[in-house]
CSV table of C-alpha atoms in Angstrom, one decimal:
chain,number,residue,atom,x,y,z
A,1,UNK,CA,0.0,0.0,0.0
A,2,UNK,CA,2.7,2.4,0.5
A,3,UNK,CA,4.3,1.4,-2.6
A,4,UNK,CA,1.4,2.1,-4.9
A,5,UNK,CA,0.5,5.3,-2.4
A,6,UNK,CA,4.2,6.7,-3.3
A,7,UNK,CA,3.9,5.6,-7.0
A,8,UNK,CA,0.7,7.5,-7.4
A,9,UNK,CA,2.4,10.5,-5.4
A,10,UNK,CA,5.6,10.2,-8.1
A,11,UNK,CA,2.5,10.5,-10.8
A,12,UNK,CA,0.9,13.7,-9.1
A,13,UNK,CA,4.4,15.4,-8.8
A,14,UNK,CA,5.7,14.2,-12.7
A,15,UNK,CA,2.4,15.6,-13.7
A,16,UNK,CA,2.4,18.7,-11.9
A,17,UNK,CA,5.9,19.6,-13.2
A,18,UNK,CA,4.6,19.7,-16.8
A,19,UNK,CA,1.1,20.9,-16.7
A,20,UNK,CA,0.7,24.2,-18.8
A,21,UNK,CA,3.7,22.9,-21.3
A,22,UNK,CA,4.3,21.8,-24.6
A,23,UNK,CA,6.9,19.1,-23.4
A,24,UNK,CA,9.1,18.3,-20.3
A,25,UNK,CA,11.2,20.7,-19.8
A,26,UNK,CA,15.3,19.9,-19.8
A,27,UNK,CA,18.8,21.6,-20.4
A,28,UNK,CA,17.5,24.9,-19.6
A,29,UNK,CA,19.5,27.9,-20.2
A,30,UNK,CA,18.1,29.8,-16.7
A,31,UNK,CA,18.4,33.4,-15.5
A,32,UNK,CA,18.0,34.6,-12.7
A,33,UNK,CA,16.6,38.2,-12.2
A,34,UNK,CA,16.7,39.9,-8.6
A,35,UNK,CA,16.5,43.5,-7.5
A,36,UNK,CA,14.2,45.9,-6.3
A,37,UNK,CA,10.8,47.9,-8.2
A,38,UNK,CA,11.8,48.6,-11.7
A,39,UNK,CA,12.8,44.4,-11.6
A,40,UNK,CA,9.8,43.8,-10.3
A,41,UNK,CA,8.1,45.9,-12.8
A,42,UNK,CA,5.7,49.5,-12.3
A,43,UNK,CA,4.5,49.6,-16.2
A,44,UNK,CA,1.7,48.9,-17.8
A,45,UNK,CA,1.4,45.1,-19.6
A,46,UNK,CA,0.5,46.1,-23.2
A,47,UNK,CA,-1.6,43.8,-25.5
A,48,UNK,CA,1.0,42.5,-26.9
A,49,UNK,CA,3.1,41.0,-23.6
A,50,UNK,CA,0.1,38.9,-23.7
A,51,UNK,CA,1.5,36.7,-26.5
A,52,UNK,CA,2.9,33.8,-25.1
A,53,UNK,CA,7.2,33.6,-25.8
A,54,UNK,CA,8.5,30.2,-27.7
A,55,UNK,CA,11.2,28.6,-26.4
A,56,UNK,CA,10.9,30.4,-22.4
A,57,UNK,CA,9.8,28.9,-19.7
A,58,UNK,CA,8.8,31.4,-16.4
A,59,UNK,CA,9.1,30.0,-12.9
A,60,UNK,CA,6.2,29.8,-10.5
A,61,UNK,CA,5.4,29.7,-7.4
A,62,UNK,CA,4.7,25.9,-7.2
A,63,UNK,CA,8.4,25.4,-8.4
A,64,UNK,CA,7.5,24.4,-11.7
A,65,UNK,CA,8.0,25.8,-14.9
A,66,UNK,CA,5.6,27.3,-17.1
A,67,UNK,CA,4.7,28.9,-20.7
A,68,UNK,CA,6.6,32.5,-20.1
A,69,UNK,CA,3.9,35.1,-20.3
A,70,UNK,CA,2.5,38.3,-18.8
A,71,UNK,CA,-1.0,38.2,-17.6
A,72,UNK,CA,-3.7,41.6,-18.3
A,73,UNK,CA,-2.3,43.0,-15.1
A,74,UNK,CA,0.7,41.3,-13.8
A,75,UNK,CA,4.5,40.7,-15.2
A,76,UNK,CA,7.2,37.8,-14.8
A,77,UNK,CA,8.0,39.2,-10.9
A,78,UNK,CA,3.8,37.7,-10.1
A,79,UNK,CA,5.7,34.5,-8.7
A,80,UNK,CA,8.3,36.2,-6.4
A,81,UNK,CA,8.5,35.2,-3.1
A,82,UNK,CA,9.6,38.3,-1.6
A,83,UNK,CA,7.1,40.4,-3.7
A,84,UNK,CA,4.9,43.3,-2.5
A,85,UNK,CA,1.3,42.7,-2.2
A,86,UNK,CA,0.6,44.8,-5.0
A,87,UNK,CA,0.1,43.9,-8.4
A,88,UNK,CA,3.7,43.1,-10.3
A,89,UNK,CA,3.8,44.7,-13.6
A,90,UNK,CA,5.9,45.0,-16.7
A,91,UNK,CA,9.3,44.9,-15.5
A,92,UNK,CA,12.7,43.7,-18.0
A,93,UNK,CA,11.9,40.3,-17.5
A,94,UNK,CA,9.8,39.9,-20.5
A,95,UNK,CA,11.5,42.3,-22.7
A,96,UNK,CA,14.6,40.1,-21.6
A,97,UNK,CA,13.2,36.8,-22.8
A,98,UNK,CA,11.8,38.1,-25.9
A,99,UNK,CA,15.0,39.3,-27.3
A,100,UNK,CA,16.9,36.5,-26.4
A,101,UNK,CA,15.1,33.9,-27.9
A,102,UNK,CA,14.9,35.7,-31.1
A,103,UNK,CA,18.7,34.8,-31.3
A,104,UNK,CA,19.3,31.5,-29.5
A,105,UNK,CA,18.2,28.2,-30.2
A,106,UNK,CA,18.6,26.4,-26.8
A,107,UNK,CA,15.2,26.7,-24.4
A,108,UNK,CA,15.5,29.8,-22.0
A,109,UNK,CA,14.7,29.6,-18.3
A,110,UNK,CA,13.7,32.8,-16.2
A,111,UNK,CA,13.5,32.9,-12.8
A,112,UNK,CA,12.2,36.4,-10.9
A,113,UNK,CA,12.5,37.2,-7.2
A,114,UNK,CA,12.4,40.7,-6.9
A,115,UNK,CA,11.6,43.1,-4.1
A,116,UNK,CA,10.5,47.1,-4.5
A,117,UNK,CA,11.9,49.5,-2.3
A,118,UNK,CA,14.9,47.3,-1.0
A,119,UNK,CA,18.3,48.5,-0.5
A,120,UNK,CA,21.3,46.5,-1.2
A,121,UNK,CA,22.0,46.0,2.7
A,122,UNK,CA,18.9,44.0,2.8
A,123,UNK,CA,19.9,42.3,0.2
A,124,UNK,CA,23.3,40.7,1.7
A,125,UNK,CA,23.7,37.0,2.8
A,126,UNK,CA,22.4,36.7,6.5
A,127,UNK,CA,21.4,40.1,6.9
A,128,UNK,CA,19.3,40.7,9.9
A,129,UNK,CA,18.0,44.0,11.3
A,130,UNK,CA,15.0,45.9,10.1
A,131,UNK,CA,13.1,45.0,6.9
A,132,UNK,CA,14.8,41.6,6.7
A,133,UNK,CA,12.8,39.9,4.3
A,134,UNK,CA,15.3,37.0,3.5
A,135,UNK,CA,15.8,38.5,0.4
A,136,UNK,CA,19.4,37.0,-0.6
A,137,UNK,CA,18.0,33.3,1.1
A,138,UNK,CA,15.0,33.4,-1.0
A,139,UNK,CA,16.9,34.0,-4.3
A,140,UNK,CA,19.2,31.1,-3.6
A,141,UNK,CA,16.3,28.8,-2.7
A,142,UNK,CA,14.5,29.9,-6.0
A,143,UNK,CA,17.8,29.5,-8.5
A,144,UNK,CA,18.5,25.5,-6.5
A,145,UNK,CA,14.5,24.6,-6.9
A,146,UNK,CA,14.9,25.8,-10.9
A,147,UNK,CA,18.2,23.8,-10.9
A,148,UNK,CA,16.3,20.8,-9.2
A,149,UNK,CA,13.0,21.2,-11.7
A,150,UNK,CA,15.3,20.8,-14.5
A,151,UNK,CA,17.7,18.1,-15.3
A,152,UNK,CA,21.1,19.2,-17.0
A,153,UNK,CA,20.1,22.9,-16.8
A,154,UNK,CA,22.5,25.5,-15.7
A,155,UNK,CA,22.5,29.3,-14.7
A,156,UNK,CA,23.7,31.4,-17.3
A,157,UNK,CA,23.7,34.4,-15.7
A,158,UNK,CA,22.2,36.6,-12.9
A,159,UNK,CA,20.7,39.8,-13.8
A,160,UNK,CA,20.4,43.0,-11.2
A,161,UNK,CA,18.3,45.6,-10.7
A,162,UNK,CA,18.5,48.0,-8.1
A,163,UNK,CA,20.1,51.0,-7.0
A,164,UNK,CA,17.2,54.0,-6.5
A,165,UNK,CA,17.6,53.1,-3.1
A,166,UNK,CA,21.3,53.8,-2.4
A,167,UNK,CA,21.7,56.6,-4.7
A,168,UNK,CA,22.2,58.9,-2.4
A,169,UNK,CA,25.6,59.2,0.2
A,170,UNK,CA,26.8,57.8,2.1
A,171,UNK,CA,25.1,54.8,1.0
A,172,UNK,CA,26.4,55.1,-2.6
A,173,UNK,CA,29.9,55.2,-1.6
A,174,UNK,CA,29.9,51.7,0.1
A,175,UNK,CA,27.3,50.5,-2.7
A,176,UNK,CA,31.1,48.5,-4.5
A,177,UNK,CA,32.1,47.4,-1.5
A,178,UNK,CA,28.3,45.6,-1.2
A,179,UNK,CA,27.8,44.8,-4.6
A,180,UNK,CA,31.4,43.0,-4.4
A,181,UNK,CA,30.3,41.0,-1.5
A,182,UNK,CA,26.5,40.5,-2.9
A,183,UNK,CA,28.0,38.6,-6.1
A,184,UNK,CA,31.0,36.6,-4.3
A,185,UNK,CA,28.0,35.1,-2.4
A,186,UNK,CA,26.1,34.5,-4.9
A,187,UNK,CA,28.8,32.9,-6.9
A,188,UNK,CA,29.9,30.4,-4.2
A,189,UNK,CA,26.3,29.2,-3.2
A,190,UNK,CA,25.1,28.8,-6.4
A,191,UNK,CA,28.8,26.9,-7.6
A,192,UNK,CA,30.3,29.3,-9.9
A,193,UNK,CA,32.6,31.6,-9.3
A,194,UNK,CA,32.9,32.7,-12.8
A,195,UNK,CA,28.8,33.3,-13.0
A,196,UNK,CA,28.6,36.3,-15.3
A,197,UNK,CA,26.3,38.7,-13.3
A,198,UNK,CA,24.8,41.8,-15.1
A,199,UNK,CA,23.9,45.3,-13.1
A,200,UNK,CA,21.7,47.9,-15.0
A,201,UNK,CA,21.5,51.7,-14.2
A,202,UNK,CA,18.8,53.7,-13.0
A,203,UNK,CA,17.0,56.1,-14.4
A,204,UNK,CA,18.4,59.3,-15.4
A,205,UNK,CA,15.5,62.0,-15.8
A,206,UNK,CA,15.4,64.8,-13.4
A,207,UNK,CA,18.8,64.1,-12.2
A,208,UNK,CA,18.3,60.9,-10.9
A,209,UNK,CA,21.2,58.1,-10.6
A,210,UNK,CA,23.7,60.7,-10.5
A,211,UNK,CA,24.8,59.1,-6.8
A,212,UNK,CA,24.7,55.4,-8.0
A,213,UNK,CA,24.9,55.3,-11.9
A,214,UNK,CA,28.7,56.0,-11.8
A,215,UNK,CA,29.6,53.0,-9.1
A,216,UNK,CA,27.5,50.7,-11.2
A,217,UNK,CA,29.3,51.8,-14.3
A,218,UNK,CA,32.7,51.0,-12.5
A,219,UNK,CA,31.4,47.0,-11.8
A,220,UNK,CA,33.3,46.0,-15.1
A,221,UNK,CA,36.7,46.9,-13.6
A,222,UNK,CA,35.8,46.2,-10.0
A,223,UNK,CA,34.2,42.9,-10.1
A,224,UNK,CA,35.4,39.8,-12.8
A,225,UNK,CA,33.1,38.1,-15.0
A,226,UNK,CA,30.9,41.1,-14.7
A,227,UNK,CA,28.9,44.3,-17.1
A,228,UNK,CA,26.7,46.7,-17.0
A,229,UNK,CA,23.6,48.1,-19.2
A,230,UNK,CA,22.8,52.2,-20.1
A,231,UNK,CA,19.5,53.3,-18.9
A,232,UNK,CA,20.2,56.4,-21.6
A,233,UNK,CA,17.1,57.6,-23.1
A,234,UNK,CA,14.4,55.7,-21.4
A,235,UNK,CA,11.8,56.9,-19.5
A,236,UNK,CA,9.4,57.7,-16.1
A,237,UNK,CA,5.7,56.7,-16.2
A,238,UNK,CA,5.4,59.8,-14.8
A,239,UNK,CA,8.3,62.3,-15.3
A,240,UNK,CA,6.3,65.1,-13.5
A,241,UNK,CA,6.3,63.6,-10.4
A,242,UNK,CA,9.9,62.6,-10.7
A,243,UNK,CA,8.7,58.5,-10.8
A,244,UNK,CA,11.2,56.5,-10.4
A,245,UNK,CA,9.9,53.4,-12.7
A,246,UNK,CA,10.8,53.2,-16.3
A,247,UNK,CA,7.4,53.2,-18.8
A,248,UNK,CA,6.6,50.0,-21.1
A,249,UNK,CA,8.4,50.7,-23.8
A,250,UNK,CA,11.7,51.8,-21.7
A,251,UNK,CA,11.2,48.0,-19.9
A,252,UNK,CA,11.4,46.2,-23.1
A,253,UNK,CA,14.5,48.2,-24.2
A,254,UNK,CA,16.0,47.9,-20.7
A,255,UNK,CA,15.2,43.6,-21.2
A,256,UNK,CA,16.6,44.2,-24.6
A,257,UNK,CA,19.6,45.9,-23.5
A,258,UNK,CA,20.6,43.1,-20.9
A,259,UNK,CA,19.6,40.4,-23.8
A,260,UNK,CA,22.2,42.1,-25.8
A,261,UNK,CA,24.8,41.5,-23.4
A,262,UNK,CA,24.4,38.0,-22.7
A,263,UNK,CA,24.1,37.3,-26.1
A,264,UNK,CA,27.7,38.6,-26.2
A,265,UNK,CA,29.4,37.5,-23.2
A,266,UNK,CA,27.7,33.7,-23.1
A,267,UNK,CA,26.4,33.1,-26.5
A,268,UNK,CA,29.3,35.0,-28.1
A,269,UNK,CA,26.5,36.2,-31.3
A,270,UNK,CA,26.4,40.1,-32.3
A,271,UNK,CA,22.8,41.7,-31.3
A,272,UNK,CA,22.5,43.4,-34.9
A,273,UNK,CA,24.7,45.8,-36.9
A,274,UNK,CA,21.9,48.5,-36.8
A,275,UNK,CA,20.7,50.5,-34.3
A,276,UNK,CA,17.2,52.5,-34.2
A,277,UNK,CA,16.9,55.8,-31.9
A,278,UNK,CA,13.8,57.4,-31.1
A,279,UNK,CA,15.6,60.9,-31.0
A,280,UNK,CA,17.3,63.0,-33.5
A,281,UNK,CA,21.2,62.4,-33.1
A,282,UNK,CA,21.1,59.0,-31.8
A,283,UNK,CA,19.4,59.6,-28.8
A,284,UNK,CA,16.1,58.8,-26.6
A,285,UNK,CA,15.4,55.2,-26.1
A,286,UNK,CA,17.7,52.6,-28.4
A,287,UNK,CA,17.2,48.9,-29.9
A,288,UNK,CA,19.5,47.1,-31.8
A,289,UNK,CA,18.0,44.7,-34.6
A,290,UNK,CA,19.6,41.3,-36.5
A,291,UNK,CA,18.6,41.3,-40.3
A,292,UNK,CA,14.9,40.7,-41.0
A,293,UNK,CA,11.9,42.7,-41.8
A,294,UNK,CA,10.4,44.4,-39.1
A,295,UNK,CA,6.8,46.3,-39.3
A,296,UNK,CA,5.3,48.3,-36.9
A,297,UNK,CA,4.4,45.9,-34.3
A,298,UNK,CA,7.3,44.2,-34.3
A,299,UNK,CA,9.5,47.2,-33.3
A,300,UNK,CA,6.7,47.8,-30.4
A,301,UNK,CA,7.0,44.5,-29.2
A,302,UNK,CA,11.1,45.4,-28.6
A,303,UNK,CA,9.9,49.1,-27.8
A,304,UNK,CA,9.8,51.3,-30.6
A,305,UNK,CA,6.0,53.0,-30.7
A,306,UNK,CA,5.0,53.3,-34.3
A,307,UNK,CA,6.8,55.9,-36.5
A,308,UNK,CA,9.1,57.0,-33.6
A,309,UNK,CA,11.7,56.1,-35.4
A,310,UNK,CA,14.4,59.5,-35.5
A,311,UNK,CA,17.6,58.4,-36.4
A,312,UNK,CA,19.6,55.1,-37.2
A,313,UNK,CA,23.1,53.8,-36.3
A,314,UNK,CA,24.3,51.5,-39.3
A,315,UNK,CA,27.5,49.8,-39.3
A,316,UNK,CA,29.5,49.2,-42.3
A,317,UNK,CA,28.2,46.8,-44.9
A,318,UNK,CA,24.5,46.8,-43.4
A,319,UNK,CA,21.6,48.2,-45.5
A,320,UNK,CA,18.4,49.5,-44.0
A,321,UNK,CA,15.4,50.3,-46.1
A,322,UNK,CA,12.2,52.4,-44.2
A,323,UNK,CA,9.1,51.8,-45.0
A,324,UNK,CA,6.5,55.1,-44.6
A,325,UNK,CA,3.7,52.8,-43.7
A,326,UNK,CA,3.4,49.7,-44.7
A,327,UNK,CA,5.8,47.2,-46.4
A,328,UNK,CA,3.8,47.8,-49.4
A,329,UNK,CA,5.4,51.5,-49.7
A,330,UNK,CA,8.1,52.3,-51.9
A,331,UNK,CA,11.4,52.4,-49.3
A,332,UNK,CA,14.1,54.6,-48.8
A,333,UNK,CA,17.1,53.2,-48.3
A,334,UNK,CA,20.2,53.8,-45.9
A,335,UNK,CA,23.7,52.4,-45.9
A,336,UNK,CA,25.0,54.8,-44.0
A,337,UNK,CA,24.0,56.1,-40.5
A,338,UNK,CA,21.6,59.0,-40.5
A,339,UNK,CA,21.5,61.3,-37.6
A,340,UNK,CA,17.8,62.7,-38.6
A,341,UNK,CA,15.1,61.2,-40.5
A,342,UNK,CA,13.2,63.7,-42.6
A,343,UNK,CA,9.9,61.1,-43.2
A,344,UNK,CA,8.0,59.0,-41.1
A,345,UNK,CA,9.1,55.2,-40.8
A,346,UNK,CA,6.5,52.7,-39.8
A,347,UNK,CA,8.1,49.3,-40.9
A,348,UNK,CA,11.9,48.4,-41.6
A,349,UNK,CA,13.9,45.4,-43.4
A,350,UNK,CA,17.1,45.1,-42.4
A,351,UNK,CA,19.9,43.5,-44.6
C-alpha cells in the first residue's frame, strides 16, 4: 500500500511539473533576475506582452516551470516570493526573454525574485535588522529549486536591478564594496565563481542616478566576470512627479539591453549591426535589430512606438530600407548612419 500510495504521489508530482507545457522541460538555459521595483516591474502590460514567448519557460510559485507570459495586469516578478502585495507589472523580464530567444536556439529559463523599495543591505547573505525579508536566502532557494526542476540545466547568468535606493551618500559610496560582496555570495552558493552577473542603471530624468549610476558603471573593472547596461534615453511613467519606474516601452528596451549583453558574453552572437533611436542624433530610447523585416508591431514588441523612429546607427556593410507605412510603400534606403530622419518610418527590413 505504501508502494502504490508513493507511485501515485511520483505520478501527481511528474504531472504537476509539466502541466501548462508543450513538453518536459530539460537543459535549460536559466536566469536569474533579482533587485528591487523597476525588476519587479511598475508599467503597464500592453496587449502584446500577452502573446505567449516560444522557447521560455517562467518559474512559478509551485516550483514548476511554465509557458513564459505576462497576464492583463501582472508581469514575470507575479511569482516572487519576496514580492509586494501589489500587483507586479511589466518589468525587463519579458523584454529580456523576448530578445533572447529571437537569437538562440537552446530553451530559455527565467527565474524572478524581486523586491521594490529594498536597499542593497537588505539584500546581503544573512542580513538581519530591520526590513529583513530574506531577500538573498529566497533568491538562492528559488535558482536551486529551478536547478532541481530541471535536469542538465544550468545558470547562465544573474541579472540585477537596483540602485534607487542607495543613490544617495553615504550609502552610494559603500554600494562597491556591497555589490562586491552580494555577487561573491552568490557565486559560491550557487557553484560558480565565474557566473557572469549583469547590473543595469537607473533612471536618469530629473537628475536621478547621479549618486549610484557612476559606481555601477565601475562593476566592469571592479568585479570579474561582470557588465553593465545604459539606462540612456528611457523613460518615467510619470516624469512630472519625478517616478522612479521606467514606462513600457523603456522595460522592453531595458530587457533588450541586458539580452544584448548576454548574447555577447555567453552566447558570443552580435545583437544586430543596426541600431534605431527614437531621437534625433542618436538619442532617446535605443534597440539594436539582426537582419529581417520588421513592421510596426514588431518594433513595439522590442519598444519602438510606431513611427518614432528618428535616427539610425548603421555599421558598415549593413543596408536599411524604411518603410513610410506599410511594407507595401516604396522604401528609402540607408547604408549609412543617419542622424535625422526627414519622413515617417512605420516598418523596416534590415539587410
Amino acid at each position: 500500500m505504501k508502494y502504490f500510495v508513493r507511485q501515485v504521489s511520483l505520478l501527481l508530482l511528474l504531472t504537476a511539473t509539466v502541466k501548462g507545457q508543450d513538453k518536459p522541460v530539460k537543459n535549460l538555459d536559466i536566469y536569474l533576475l533579482i533587485g528591487q521595483s523597476n525588476m519587479a516591474g511598475v508599467a503597464e502590460v500592453s496587449t502584446l506582452q500577452r502573446d505567449t514567448l516560444s522557447k521560455v519557460f517562467l518559474f512559478n510559485d509551485k516550483n514548476q516551470w511554465e509557458k513564459a507570459v505576462c497576464t492583463q495586469e501582472e508581469g514575470f516578478n507575479r511569482y516572487s516570493t519576496v514580492k509586494k502585495s501589489y500587483p507586479q507589472k511589466l518589468g525587463p523580464g519579458y523584454g529580456f526573454a523576448q530578445k533572447l530567444t529571437a537569437y538562440v536556439k537552446q530553451d530559455i529559463g527565467v527565474v524572478v525574485n524581486a523586491k521594490g523599495g529594498t536597499s542593497i543591505v537588505w539584500w546581503q547573505k544573512g542580513y538581519e535588522g530591520p526590513n529583513d525579508y530574506n531577500l538573498y536566502e529566497q533568491a538562492i532557494a528559488r535558482a536551486k529549486a529551478a536547478l532541481a526542476a530541471t535536469p542538465g540545466s544550468t545558470i547562465k547568468a544573474i541579472i540585477w536591478h537596483q540602485g534607487e535606493s542607495d543613490n544617495s551618500s553615504p550609502k552610494n559610496e559603500l554600494y562597491m564594496s556591497r555589490l562586491k560582496k552580494l555577487v561573491a555570495d552568490l557565486r559560491t552558493d550557487l557553484g560558480n565563481d565565474k557566473l557572469p552577473f549583469i547590473a543595469g542603471e537607473v533612471g536618469t530624468w530629473n537628475g536621478r542616478g547621479k549618486g549610484v549610476n557612476p559606481v555601477i558603471r565601475q562593476i566592469q573593472d571592479s568585479i570579474p566576470y561582470s557588465t553593465w547596461v545604459s539606462s540612456s534615453g528611457l523613460t518615467s511613467i510619470d516624469v512630472k512627479k519625478n517616478n522612479p519606474h521606467f514606462d513600457t516601452y523603456s522595460q522592453l528596451v531595458l530587457g533588450g539591453r541586458y539580452a544584448d549583453k548576454v548574447l555577447q558574453i555567453i552566447y558570443k552572437l552580435s545583437p544586430g549591426d543596426v541600431t534605431l533611436y527614437t531621437g534625433e542624433d542618436y538619442t532617446g530610447r535605443s534597440v539594436i535589430l539582426k537582419p529581417g523585416t520588421y513592421n510596426s508591431t514588431d518594433l513595439e514588441r522590442f519598444g519602438i512606438g510606431k513611427q518614432e523612429i528618428r535616427s539610425i546607427d548603421i555599421n558598415k556593410g549593413a543596408q536599411v530600407l524604411c518603410y513610410p507605412d506599410n511594407l507595401n510603400d516604396k522604401p528609402a534606403k540607408y547604408t549609412k548612419s543617419i542622424n535625422r530622419l526627414t519622413n515617417p518610418v512605420s516598418s523596416i527590413t534590415i539587410r
